[in-house]
Amino acid sequence: QQQVKQSPQSLIVQKGGISIINCAYENTAFDYFPWYQQFPGKGPALLIAIRPDVSEKKEGRFTISFNKSAKQFSLHIMDSQPGDSATYFCAAVLNSGGSNYKLTFGKGTLLTVNP
Amino acid sequence: DGGITQSPKYLFRKEGQNVTLSCEQNLNHDAMYWYRQDPGQGLRLIYYSQIVNDFQKGDIAEGYSVSREKKESFPLTVTSAQKNPTAFYLCASREGGRSGANVLTFGAGSRLTVL
């Protein structure tokens, strides 16, 4: 059972364009939603994260939009740059503030930004 | 620099052999995790440990074993029982507890290839 569904699998965007990656979840008990960025041969690194009581969070060119009623959230990368080319993972956390913490990842989106 | 060190970065193994992947962290984090990454599959949880001398199975624990004898170390053994061990293995840690951080910090990964 895939608890976090991510789309698209791959995305090609021109430099300066907007990249949009979408995720959907089923379990309403998830209470924290991070996004990770991974470059080839490296481990994922936290990019930006949001709690379900917030509808939008922006950090520089990266924005998370969160729709609690639809159980969907998305990552928007404005003014996409070739250096943004990487694999992006959405994730959802259970028990973010407790000892029974569990993080579930989406399957990832390979973003290519053409110069 | 504080972080997570995984070794070796690349490892080749013959079928039928056990192999141990090292993970060491100097972040003083309580919780540690092992994930497996396959193309198009995202990151799947193998084992995790919330505290020294305690660990739990994740979603795909069969064919793997771990130990947590020290806070800073969480080695993963890939046994001969693991049917398809070729993959990229990622270790992560988290501060843990109710006041701990909500996100994982990842190492750079170990790529295991079974010949």
CSV table of C-alpha atoms in Angstrom, one decimal:
chain,number,residue,atom,x,y,z
A,1,GLN,CA,0.0,0.0,0.0
A,2,GLN,CA,1.5,3.2,-1.2
A,3,GLN,CA,0.7,5.9,1.4
A,4,VAL,CA,2.2,8.8,-0.4
A,5,LYS,CA,1.7,9.1,-4.2
A,6,GLN,CA,4.0,11.4,-6.1
A,7,SER,CA,3.8,12.7,-9.6
A,8,PRO,CA,5.2,13.1,-12.2
A,9,GLN,CA,8.0,10.5,-12.2
A,10,SER,CA,10.1,12.8,-14.4
A,11,LEU,CA,9.9,16.5,-15.4
A,12,ILE,CA,11.7,18.6,-17.9
A,13,VAL,CA,11.6,22.4,-17.6
A,14,GLN,CA,13.3,25.2,-19.3
A,15,LYS,CA,15.5,27.6,-17.4
A,16,GLY,CA,13.4,30.3,-15.8
A,17,GLY,CA,10.3,28.2,-15.9
A,18,ILE,CA,8.2,26.9,-13.0
A,19,SER,CA,8.6,23.3,-11.8
A,20,ILE,CA,5.6,21.7,-10.1
A,21,ILE,CA,5.6,18.3,-8.3
A,22,ASN,CA,2.5,16.9,-6.7
A,23,CYS,CA,1.9,14.5,-3.9
A,24,ALA,CA,-1.2,13.0,-2.4
A,25,TYR,CA,-1.7,11.0,0.9
A,26,GLU,CA,-4.4,8.9,2.5
A,27,ASN,CA,-3.6,8.9,6.2
A,28,THR,CA,-5.0,11.9,7.9
A,29,ALA,CA,-2.8,11.2,10.9
A,30,PHE,CA,0.3,12.5,9.1
A,31,ASP,CA,1.3,15.6,10.8
A,32,TYR,CA,4.4,16.9,9.0
A,33,PHE,CA,5.3,17.0,5.3
A,34,PRO,CA,9.0,17.5,4.3
A,35,TRP,CA,10.4,17.7,0.8
A,36,TYR,CA,13.9,16.3,0.1
A,37,GLN,CA,16.3,17.1,-2.7
A,38,GLN,CA,18.8,14.5,-3.9
A,39,PHE,CA,21.7,14.9,-6.3
A,40,PRO,CA,23.2,11.9,-8.0
A,41,GLY,CA,25.4,9.7,-5.8
A,42,LYS,CA,24.4,11.8,-2.7
A,43,GLY,CA,22.0,11.4,0.2
A,44,PRO,CA,18.8,13.3,0.3
A,45,ALA,CA,18.8,16.7,2.0
A,46,LEU,CA,15.9,18.6,3.5
A,47,LEU,CA,14.6,21.3,1.2
A,48,ILE,CA,11.5,22.7,2.9
A,49,ALA,CA,8.7,21.4,5.1
A,50,ILE,CA,5.2,22.2,6.2
A,51,ARG,CA,2.6,21.4,8.8
A,52,PRO,CA,-1.0,20.6,7.9
A,53,ASP,CA,-2.4,23.7,9.6
A,54,VAL,CA,-0.6,26.0,7.1
A,55,SER,CA,-1.7,26.3,3.5
A,56,GLU,CA,1.5,27.6,2.0
A,57,LYS,CA,5.2,28.0,2.9
A,58,LYS,CA,7.7,29.8,0.9
A,59,GLU,CA,11.5,29.8,1.2
A,60,GLY,CA,13.3,31.7,-1.6
A,61,ARG,CA,12.3,30.1,-4.9
A,62,PHE,CA,10.7,27.1,-3.3
A,63,THR,CA,7.0,27.0,-2.2
A,64,ILE,CA,4.9,24.3,-0.7
A,65,SER,CA,1.2,24.5,-1.2
A,66,PHE,CA,-0.9,22.4,1.1
A,67,ASN,CA,-4.6,21.4,0.6
A,68,LYS,CA,-5.7,19.5,3.7
A,69,SER,CA,-9.2,18.8,2.5
A,70,ALA,CA,-8.0,17.3,-0.7
A,71,LYS,CA,-5.1,15.5,1.1
A,72,GLN,CA,-2.7,16.9,-1.4
A,73,PHE,CA,0.5,19.0,-1.4
A,74,SER,CA,2.8,20.3,-4.0
A,75,LEU,CA,6.3,21.8,-4.5
A,76,HIS,CA,6.7,24.8,-6.8
A,77,ILE,CA,10.1,25.8,-7.9
A,78,MET,CA,10.0,29.3,-9.4
A,79,ASP,CA,12.6,30.6,-11.9
A,80,SER,CA,14.0,27.0,-12.2
A,81,GLN,CA,17.8,26.8,-12.8
A,82,PRO,CA,20.0,24.0,-14.2
A,83,GLY,CA,21.4,23.6,-10.7
A,84,ASP,CA,18.0,22.6,-9.5
A,85,SER,CA,18.3,19.4,-11.6
A,86,ALA,CA,17.9,16.6,-9.1
A,87,THR,CA,15.5,14.0,-7.7
A,88,TYR,CA,12.8,15.4,-5.4
A,89,PHE,CA,11.0,13.3,-2.8
A,90,CYS,CA,7.9,14.3,-0.9
A,91,ALA,CA,7.4,12.7,2.4
A,92,ALA,CA,4.9,12.4,5.2
A,93,VAL,CA,5.5,11.9,8.9
A,94,LEU,CA,3.5,10.2,11.6
A,95,ASN,CA,4.0,11.2,15.3
A,96,SER,CA,6.4,14.0,14.4
A,97,GLY,CA,6.6,15.1,18.0
A,98,GLY,CA,6.8,11.7,19.6
A,99,SER,CA,9.0,8.7,20.1
A,100,ASN,CA,7.1,6.6,17.5
A,101,TYR,CA,8.2,8.8,14.6
A,102,LYS,CA,7.8,7.3,11.1
A,103,LEU,CA,8.6,8.9,7.8
A,104,THR,CA,7.1,7.6,4.5
A,105,PHE,CA,8.5,8.8,1.2
A,106,GLY,CA,7.0,9.2,-2.2
A,107,LYS,CA,8.7,7.5,-5.1
A,108,GLY,CA,10.5,10.6,-6.3
A,109,THR,CA,10.5,13.0,-9.3
A,110,LEU,CA,13.6,13.4,-11.5
A,111,LEU,CA,13.7,17.1,-12.5
A,112,THR,CA,15.8,18.2,-15.4
A,113,VAL,CA,16.2,22.0,-16.0
A,114,ASN,CA,17.5,22.7,-19.5
A,115,PRO,CA,19.7,25.8,-20.0
B,1,ASP,CA,31.9,19.0,10.9
B,2,GLY,CA,28.9,17.2,12.3
B,3,GLY,CA,27.3,14.7,10.1
B,4,ILE,CA,26.8,11.1,9.1
B,5,THR,CA,29.6,9.0,7.7
B,6,GLN,CA,28.8,5.9,5.6
B,7,SER,CA,31.4,3.4,4.5
B,8,PRO,CA,32.3,2.0,2.1
B,9,LYS,CA,30.9,4.2,-0.6
B,10,TYR,CA,31.1,1.3,-3.1
B,11,LEU,CA,31.0,-2.4,-2.3
B,12,PHE,CA,31.0,-5.5,-4.5
B,13,ARG,CA,29.9,-8.8,-3.1
B,14,LYS,CA,29.6,-12.3,-4.4
B,15,GLU,CA,26.3,-14.1,-4.1
B,16,GLY,CA,26.1,-16.0,-0.8
B,17,GLN,CA,28.3,-13.6,1.1
B,18,ASN,CA,27.2,-11.4,4.0
B,19,VAL,CA,28.4,-7.8,4.0
B,20,THR,CA,28.2,-5.1,6.6
B,21,LEU,CA,27.7,-1.4,5.9
B,22,SER,CA,29.0,1.1,8.4
B,23,CYS,CA,27.1,4.2,9.6
B,24,GLU,CA,28.6,6.6,12.2
B,25,GLN,CA,27.1,9.9,13.3
B,26,ASN,CA,28.6,12.6,15.5
B,27,LEU,CA,25.4,14.6,15.8
B,28,ASN,CA,24.5,13.1,19.2
B,29,HIS,CA,21.2,12.0,17.6
B,30,ASP,CA,19.2,9.4,19.4
B,31,ALA,CA,17.4,7.8,16.5
B,32,MET,CA,19.0,6.2,13.5
B,33,TYR,CA,17.6,4.7,10.3
B,34,TRP,CA,18.5,2.5,7.3
B,35,TYR,CA,16.8,3.0,4.0
B,36,ARG,CA,17.2,1.2,0.7
B,37,GLN,CA,16.8,3.1,-2.6
B,38,ASP,CA,16.1,1.5,-5.9
B,39,PRO,CA,15.4,3.4,-9.2
B,40,GLY,CA,11.7,4.4,-9.4
B,41,GLN,CA,11.0,2.9,-5.9
B,42,GLY,CA,11.8,5.8,-3.7
B,43,LEU,CA,13.3,5.1,-0.2
B,44,ARG,CA,12.1,2.1,1.7
B,45,LEU,CA,12.7,1.7,5.4
B,46,ILE,CA,14.8,-1.4,6.4
B,47,TYR,CA,15.4,-0.9,10.2
B,48,TYR,CA,15.4,1.9,12.7
B,49,SER,CA,16.6,2.4,16.2
B,50,GLN,CA,15.1,5.0,18.6
B,51,ILE,CA,17.7,4.4,21.4
B,52,VAL,CA,20.8,2.3,22.1
B,53,ASN,CA,20.3,-1.4,22.4
B,54,ASP,CA,16.9,-1.2,20.8
B,55,PHE,CA,15.8,-1.4,17.1
B,56,GLN,CA,12.7,-2.2,15.1
B,57,LYS,CA,12.0,-3.7,11.7
B,58,GLY,CA,10.9,-1.4,9.0
B,59,ASP,CA,8.9,-2.3,5.9
B,60,ILE,CA,11.5,-4.5,4.2
B,61,ALA,CA,13.6,-6.0,7.0
B,62,GLU,CA,13.8,-9.5,5.6
B,63,GLY,CA,17.4,-10.5,4.7
B,64,TYR,CA,18.9,-7.7,6.8
B,65,SER,CA,20.2,-7.4,10.4
B,66,VAL,CA,21.3,-4.4,12.5
B,67,SER,CA,22.8,-3.7,15.9
B,68,ARG,CA,22.9,-0.6,18.1
B,69,GLU,CA,25.6,-1.0,20.7
B,70,LYS,CA,26.7,2.6,20.7
B,71,LYS,CA,24.7,5.8,20.2
B,72,GLU,CA,26.9,6.9,17.3
B,73,SER,CA,26.9,3.7,15.4
B,74,PHE,CA,24.2,1.7,13.5
B,75,PRO,CA,25.8,-0.9,11.2
B,76,LEU,CA,23.6,-2.8,8.7
B,77,THR,CA,24.4,-6.4,7.6
B,78,VAL,CA,23.1,-7.6,4.3
B,79,THR,CA,22.8,-11.3,4.6
B,80,SER,CA,22.9,-14.0,2.0
B,81,ALA,CA,19.1,-14.4,2.6
B,82,GLN,CA,18.4,-11.0,0.9
B,83,LYS,CA,17.3,-12.1,-2.5
B,84,ASN,CA,18.0,-8.9,-4.4
B,85,PRO,CA,20.6,-6.9,-2.4
B,86,THR,CA,22.0,-4.7,-5.2
B,87,ALA,CA,20.9,-1.2,-4.3
B,88,PHE,CA,21.9,2.2,-2.8
B,89,TYR,CA,21.7,2.1,1.0
B,90,LEU,CA,21.2,5.3,3.0
B,91,CYS,CA,21.7,5.8,6.7
B,92,ALA,CA,19.9,8.7,8.5
B,93,SER,CA,19.6,10.0,12.0
B,94,ARG,CA,17.2,12.2,14.0
B,95,GLU,CA,17.5,14.1,17.2
B,96,GLY,CA,14.6,12.1,18.7
B,97,GLY,CA,12.2,12.6,21.5
B,98,ARG,CA,9.4,15.1,21.8
B,99,SER,CA,11.7,18.1,21.4
B,100,GLY,CA,13.7,16.5,18.6
B,101,ALA,CA,13.8,17.7,15.1
B,102,ASN,CA,11.1,16.5,12.8
B,103,VAL,CA,13.3,15.6,9.9
B,104,LEU,CA,16.0,13.1,9.1
B,105,THR,CA,19.7,13.9,8.3
B,106,PHE,CA,21.1,11.5,5.7
B,107,GLY,CA,24.6,10.2,5.0
B,108,ALA,CA,26.0,10.1,1.5
B,109,GLY,CA,25.1,6.5,0.9
B,110,SER,CA,26.7,3.1,0.1
B,111,ARG,CA,26.2,1.4,-3.2
B,112,LEU,CA,26.2,-2.3,-3.0
B,113,THR,CA,26.5,-4.5,-6.1
B,114,VAL,CA,26.2,-8.2,-6.0
B,115,LEU,CA,28.1,-10.0,-8.7
